[in-house]
Amino acid sequence: MRVACALTGTIVTAAVLLIAATPTTASAGDVFGELRLPGEAAFIVGHRGDRAEAPENTMASLELAMDGLEFVETDVQLSRDGVPVLFHDTTLERITGDSRTVGELDHDDLRRLDAGAWYGPDHAGERIPTLDEFFIALSEREAARALVELKADWRPAEVRTVLDLIERHGLRGRVVLQSFSLETLFAVQRVSPTTPRIMLIRELPADPVPLAERFGVIGFGTTAESVTAVPGAVDALHEIGVAVLCYTLNSDDRWQEVSELGVDGIITDQPSDLDAWLSVAAPGD
């Protein structure tokens, strides 16, 4: 029995490694355009929409970002009955006052919660959107693209729910899936190796190239501290066509720091301020 279990474990491990080694046919250039050189303007990503103007991950916030930016970022979790909805936190407490998690409630129950009143009276009554609603709005804006973070661990069948929505709304190539979870990245690669994906990672390894190649990602999303701690990482990744994005940067000094390294994208809560800063710091780009 122990031998059988050991063999099974070896086979599973080998299968996972084989899946991870399968390259994606998408490329960073297809999604993000030409990768940046040091000092060139990074593209702007609205973090959970435009949080400076509307409550995060609501349609009000996301539509503002999609109308003004090329890229918007949002987070997806599954309700108890399997509906993908846009929400970031582990619990609903901070946004809605409900102490439960998204996964403890059916979609109909989530729709009854107010996701805007915490932000201000003008946004009272905003609801937690479904991924389907977001994709409808995205499909209506041909210039907009989305980075969609799959929160926590997703199984292949759950990933297919998201991929089916991407196909249904004709958004192939305009939606990039991203996650901190290796299990989720494996699941996406297994189900659809051609879907562009980003690995979110708080600290880049000294040599990030093998990691990028193993997972077939088109980019890394990481911190400013990480890219400055590994000065050659951005150049090394660019050499193999992999993009580098930094989250979540909201100040001039941080924008300056990562721009000097040639970071491709900056995820921010202050997209209008960043746009104004780039118009001065990198005019003509």
Coordinates of C-alpha atoms in Angstrom, one line a residue:
M1 CA 0.0 0.0 0.0
R2 CA 2.8 2.4 0.9
V3 CA 4.6 1.6 -2.4
A4 CA 1.4 2.2 -4.3
C5 CA 0.8 5.6 -2.6
A6 CA 4.4 6.6 -3.2
L7 CA 4.1 5.7 -6.9
T8 CA 0.8 7.6 -7.1
G9 CA 2.4 10.7 -5.5
T10 CA 5.4 10.4 -7.9
I11 CA 3.0 10.3 -10.9
V12 CA 1.0 13.3 -9.7
T13 CA 4.1 15.3 -9.1
A14 CA 5.5 14.4 -12.5
A15 CA 2.2 15.4 -14.1
V16 CA 2.2 18.7 -12.3
L17 CA 5.8 19.5 -13.4
L18 CA 4.9 18.5 -17.0
I19 CA 1.9 20.9 -16.9
A20 CA 4.0 23.6 -15.4
A21 CA 6.6 23.3 -18.1
T22 CA 4.1 23.7 -20.9
P23 CA 4.6 27.2 -22.3
T24 CA 1.7 29.5 -23.0
T25 CA 1.2 30.8 -26.6
A26 CA 0.3 34.2 -25.2
S27 CA 3.1 36.8 -24.8
A28 CA 3.6 39.9 -22.8
G29 CA 4.0 41.9 -26.1
D30 CA 0.6 40.7 -27.2
V31 CA -1.1 42.0 -24.1
F32 CA 1.1 44.9 -22.9
G33 CA 2.8 46.1 -26.1
E34 CA 6.5 46.7 -26.3
L35 CA 8.3 46.1 -22.9
R36 CA 9.6 49.3 -21.3
L37 CA 13.1 50.6 -21.1
P38 CA 14.4 52.4 -18.0
G39 CA 12.7 55.8 -17.8
E40 CA 9.9 55.0 -20.2
A41 CA 6.3 55.5 -19.0
A42 CA 4.7 52.4 -17.5
F43 CA 1.1 51.6 -18.3
I44 CA -1.3 52.4 -15.5
V45 CA -3.5 49.8 -13.9
G46 CA -6.5 51.0 -11.8
H47 CA -6.4 49.0 -8.6
R48 CA -9.9 47.6 -8.0
G49 CA -11.1 50.3 -10.4
D50 CA -10.6 53.9 -9.6
R51 CA -10.7 53.8 -5.8
A52 CA -9.9 57.5 -5.6
E53 CA -13.3 58.3 -7.0
A54 CA -15.7 55.4 -6.1
P55 CA -15.8 52.4 -3.8
E56 CA -13.5 49.6 -4.8
N57 CA -14.6 46.7 -7.0
T58 CA -18.0 48.2 -7.7
M59 CA -19.2 48.9 -11.2
A60 CA -19.0 52.6 -10.5
S61 CA -15.3 52.3 -9.7
L62 CA -14.5 49.8 -12.5
E63 CA -16.4 51.7 -15.2
L64 CA -14.5 54.9 -14.3
A65 CA -11.2 53.1 -14.7
M66 CA -12.2 51.4 -17.9
D67 CA -13.3 54.7 -19.4
G68 CA -10.0 56.4 -18.6
L69 CA -7.4 53.7 -18.6
E70 CA -6.1 50.9 -20.8
F71 CA -6.0 48.4 -17.8
V72 CA -8.2 47.8 -14.8
E73 CA -7.5 45.3 -12.0
T74 CA -10.1 43.5 -10.0
D75 CA -10.5 40.4 -7.7
V76 CA -12.7 37.4 -8.0
Q77 CA -14.1 35.0 -5.4
L78 CA -16.8 32.3 -5.7
S79 CA -20.1 32.6 -3.8
R80 CA -21.4 29.5 -2.0
D81 CA -23.4 28.6 -5.1
G82 CA -20.5 29.0 -7.4
V83 CA -21.1 32.5 -8.9
P84 CA -17.8 34.4 -9.5
V85 CA -18.2 37.9 -7.9
L86 CA -15.8 40.8 -7.5
F87 CA -14.5 41.2 -4.0
H88 CA -11.1 41.4 -2.4
D89 CA -11.2 40.8 1.4
T90 CA -11.3 37.5 3.2
T91 CA -14.5 38.6 5.0
L92 CA -17.2 41.1 4.0
E93 CA -16.8 43.1 7.2
R94 CA -14.8 46.1 6.1
I95 CA -17.0 46.8 3.0
T96 CA -20.5 45.6 4.0
G97 CA -20.4 45.2 7.8
D98 CA -21.2 41.5 7.4
S99 CA -18.7 39.3 9.3
R100 CA -19.1 36.3 6.9
T101 CA -17.0 35.4 3.9
V102 CA -18.1 35.5 0.2
G103 CA -18.0 31.7 0.1
E104 CA -20.5 31.4 3.0
L105 CA -23.3 33.2 1.1
D106 CA -25.2 32.5 -2.0
H107 CA -25.2 35.1 -4.8
D108 CA -28.7 36.3 -4.0
D109 CA -27.6 37.0 -0.4
L110 CA -24.5 38.8 -1.5
R111 CA -26.6 41.0 -3.8
R112 CA -28.6 42.3 -0.8
L113 CA -25.4 43.7 0.8
D114 CA -24.5 47.4 0.4
A115 CA -21.0 47.7 -0.9
G116 CA -20.9 51.5 -1.3
A117 CA -22.3 53.1 1.9
W118 CA -19.0 52.7 3.7
Y119 CA -17.3 54.9 1.1
G120 CA -19.9 57.7 1.3
P121 CA -23.6 58.5 1.1
D122 CA -23.4 59.2 -2.6
H123 CA -22.5 55.6 -3.2
A124 CA -25.0 53.9 -0.9
G125 CA -26.7 51.1 -2.6
E126 CA -23.8 49.9 -4.7
R127 CA -23.8 46.2 -5.0
I128 CA -21.1 43.5 -5.2
P129 CA -20.9 42.9 -9.0
T130 CA -20.7 39.5 -10.7
L131 CA -17.8 38.8 -13.0
D132 CA -20.4 38.4 -15.8
E133 CA -21.5 42.0 -15.2
F134 CA -18.0 43.2 -15.3
F135 CA -17.2 41.4 -18.5
I136 CA -20.3 42.8 -20.2
A137 CA -19.1 46.3 -19.4
L138 CA -15.5 45.4 -20.5
S139 CA -16.7 44.0 -23.8
E140 CA -18.4 47.4 -24.5
R141 CA -15.1 49.2 -24.2
E142 CA -12.9 47.9 -26.9
A143 CA -9.8 49.8 -25.7
A144 CA -10.0 48.4 -22.1
R145 CA -8.3 45.3 -20.7
A146 CA -8.4 43.7 -17.3
L147 CA -6.2 41.9 -14.9
V148 CA -8.4 39.5 -12.9
E149 CA -7.0 38.1 -9.7
L150 CA -8.3 34.7 -8.7
K151 CA -8.3 34.9 -4.9
A152 CA -7.0 31.9 -2.9
D153 CA -7.0 28.4 -4.4
W154 CA -9.1 27.5 -7.5
R155 CA -9.7 24.0 -8.8
P156 CA -9.7 23.3 -12.6
A157 CA -13.5 23.1 -12.7
E158 CA -13.8 26.5 -11.0
V159 CA -11.3 28.0 -13.3
R160 CA -13.4 26.8 -16.3
T161 CA -16.3 29.0 -15.0
V162 CA -14.1 32.1 -15.5
L163 CA -12.7 30.9 -18.8
D164 CA -16.2 30.2 -20.1
L165 CA -17.2 33.8 -19.3
I166 CA -14.1 35.1 -21.1
E167 CA -15.1 33.1 -24.2
R168 CA -18.8 34.0 -24.0
H169 CA -18.0 37.7 -24.0
G170 CA -15.3 37.6 -26.7
L171 CA -12.6 38.7 -24.4
R172 CA -9.8 36.3 -25.3
G173 CA -6.5 38.3 -25.2
R174 CA -8.1 41.2 -23.2
V175 CA -8.3 39.5 -19.9
V176 CA -5.2 38.4 -18.0
L177 CA -5.6 36.0 -15.0
Q178 CA -3.4 36.4 -12.1
S179 CA -2.9 34.8 -8.7
F180 CA -0.6 34.4 -5.7
S181 CA -1.7 30.8 -5.5
L182 CA 0.5 28.2 -7.3
E183 CA -2.4 25.8 -7.2
T184 CA -4.5 28.3 -9.1
L185 CA -1.8 29.0 -11.6
F186 CA -1.4 25.3 -12.2
A187 CA -5.2 24.9 -12.7
V188 CA -5.3 27.7 -15.3
Q189 CA -2.3 26.2 -17.1
R190 CA -3.9 22.8 -17.1
V191 CA -7.3 24.0 -18.3
S192 CA -6.1 26.6 -20.8
P193 CA -2.4 27.0 -21.4
T194 CA -3.0 29.7 -24.0
T195 CA -4.7 32.0 -21.4
P196 CA -2.3 34.8 -20.4
R197 CA -1.5 34.8 -16.8
I198 CA 0.6 36.7 -14.2
M199 CA 2.2 35.3 -11.1
L200 CA 1.7 37.6 -8.1
I201 CA 4.7 37.3 -5.8
R202 CA 5.8 39.4 -2.9
E203 CA 9.5 38.7 -3.4
L204 CA 11.2 37.8 -6.7
P205 CA 13.9 35.2 -6.5
A206 CA 17.5 36.3 -7.3
D207 CA 17.0 34.7 -10.7
P208 CA 13.3 34.8 -11.7
V209 CA 13.8 33.5 -15.2
P210 CA 13.4 29.7 -14.4
L211 CA 10.3 30.4 -12.4
A212 CA 8.8 32.4 -15.3
E213 CA 9.6 29.6 -17.7
R214 CA 8.3 26.8 -15.5
F215 CA 4.9 28.5 -15.1
G216 CA 4.7 29.9 -18.6
V217 CA 3.6 33.3 -17.2
I218 CA 3.7 36.5 -19.3
G219 CA 4.5 38.6 -16.3
F220 CA 5.1 39.0 -12.6
G221 CA 3.2 41.3 -10.3
T222 CA 5.4 42.2 -7.3
T223 CA 6.4 45.0 -4.9
A224 CA 8.7 48.0 -5.4
E225 CA 10.9 46.6 -2.6
S226 CA 11.3 43.3 -4.5
V227 CA 12.4 44.8 -7.8
T228 CA 14.8 47.2 -6.1
A229 CA 16.3 44.4 -4.1
V230 CA 17.0 42.4 -7.2
P231 CA 18.3 45.1 -9.6
G232 CA 18.8 42.8 -12.6
A233 CA 15.5 41.0 -12.4
V234 CA 13.6 43.4 -14.7
D235 CA 16.3 43.2 -17.4
A236 CA 16.6 39.5 -17.1
L237 CA 12.8 39.0 -17.5
H238 CA 12.6 41.4 -20.4
E239 CA 15.3 39.5 -22.2
I240 CA 12.9 36.5 -22.3
G241 CA 9.8 38.6 -23.1
V242 CA 8.3 38.6 -19.6
A243 CA 6.7 41.8 -18.2
V244 CA 7.1 43.2 -14.6
L245 CA 4.3 45.1 -12.9
C246 CA 4.5 46.6 -9.4
Y247 CA 1.6 46.9 -6.9
T248 CA 0.2 49.0 -5.2
L249 CA 2.1 52.3 -5.6
N250 CA 0.6 55.6 -4.7
S251 CA 3.4 58.1 -4.4
D252 CA 5.8 60.1 -6.6
D253 CA 8.9 58.6 -5.1
R254 CA 7.7 55.0 -5.7
W255 CA 6.6 55.8 -9.2
Q256 CA 10.1 57.3 -9.9
E257 CA 11.9 54.4 -8.3
V258 CA 10.3 51.7 -10.4
S259 CA 10.2 53.8 -13.6
E260 CA 14.0 54.1 -13.4
L261 CA 14.2 50.3 -13.5
G262 CA 12.0 50.0 -16.6
V263 CA 9.0 48.4 -14.9
D264 CA 6.2 47.9 -17.4
G265 CA 3.1 48.5 -15.4
I266 CA 2.2 50.3 -12.2
I267 CA -0.9 49.3 -10.2
T268 CA -2.3 52.2 -8.3
D269 CA -5.2 53.6 -6.3
Q270 CA -4.5 57.0 -7.7
P271 CA -4.6 56.5 -11.5
S272 CA -5.3 60.2 -12.3
D273 CA -2.4 61.4 -10.2
L274 CA -0.1 58.8 -11.7
D275 CA -1.2 59.9 -15.2
A276 CA -0.5 63.5 -14.4
W277 CA 2.9 62.6 -13.0
L278 CA 3.8 60.5 -16.0
S279 CA 2.9 63.4 -18.3
V280 CA 5.7 65.4 -16.7
A281 CA 8.2 62.6 -15.8
A282 CA 8.0 60.8 -19.1
P283 CA 6.6 63.3 -21.7
G284 CA 5.9 62.0 -25.1
D285 CA 5.7 58.4 -24.1

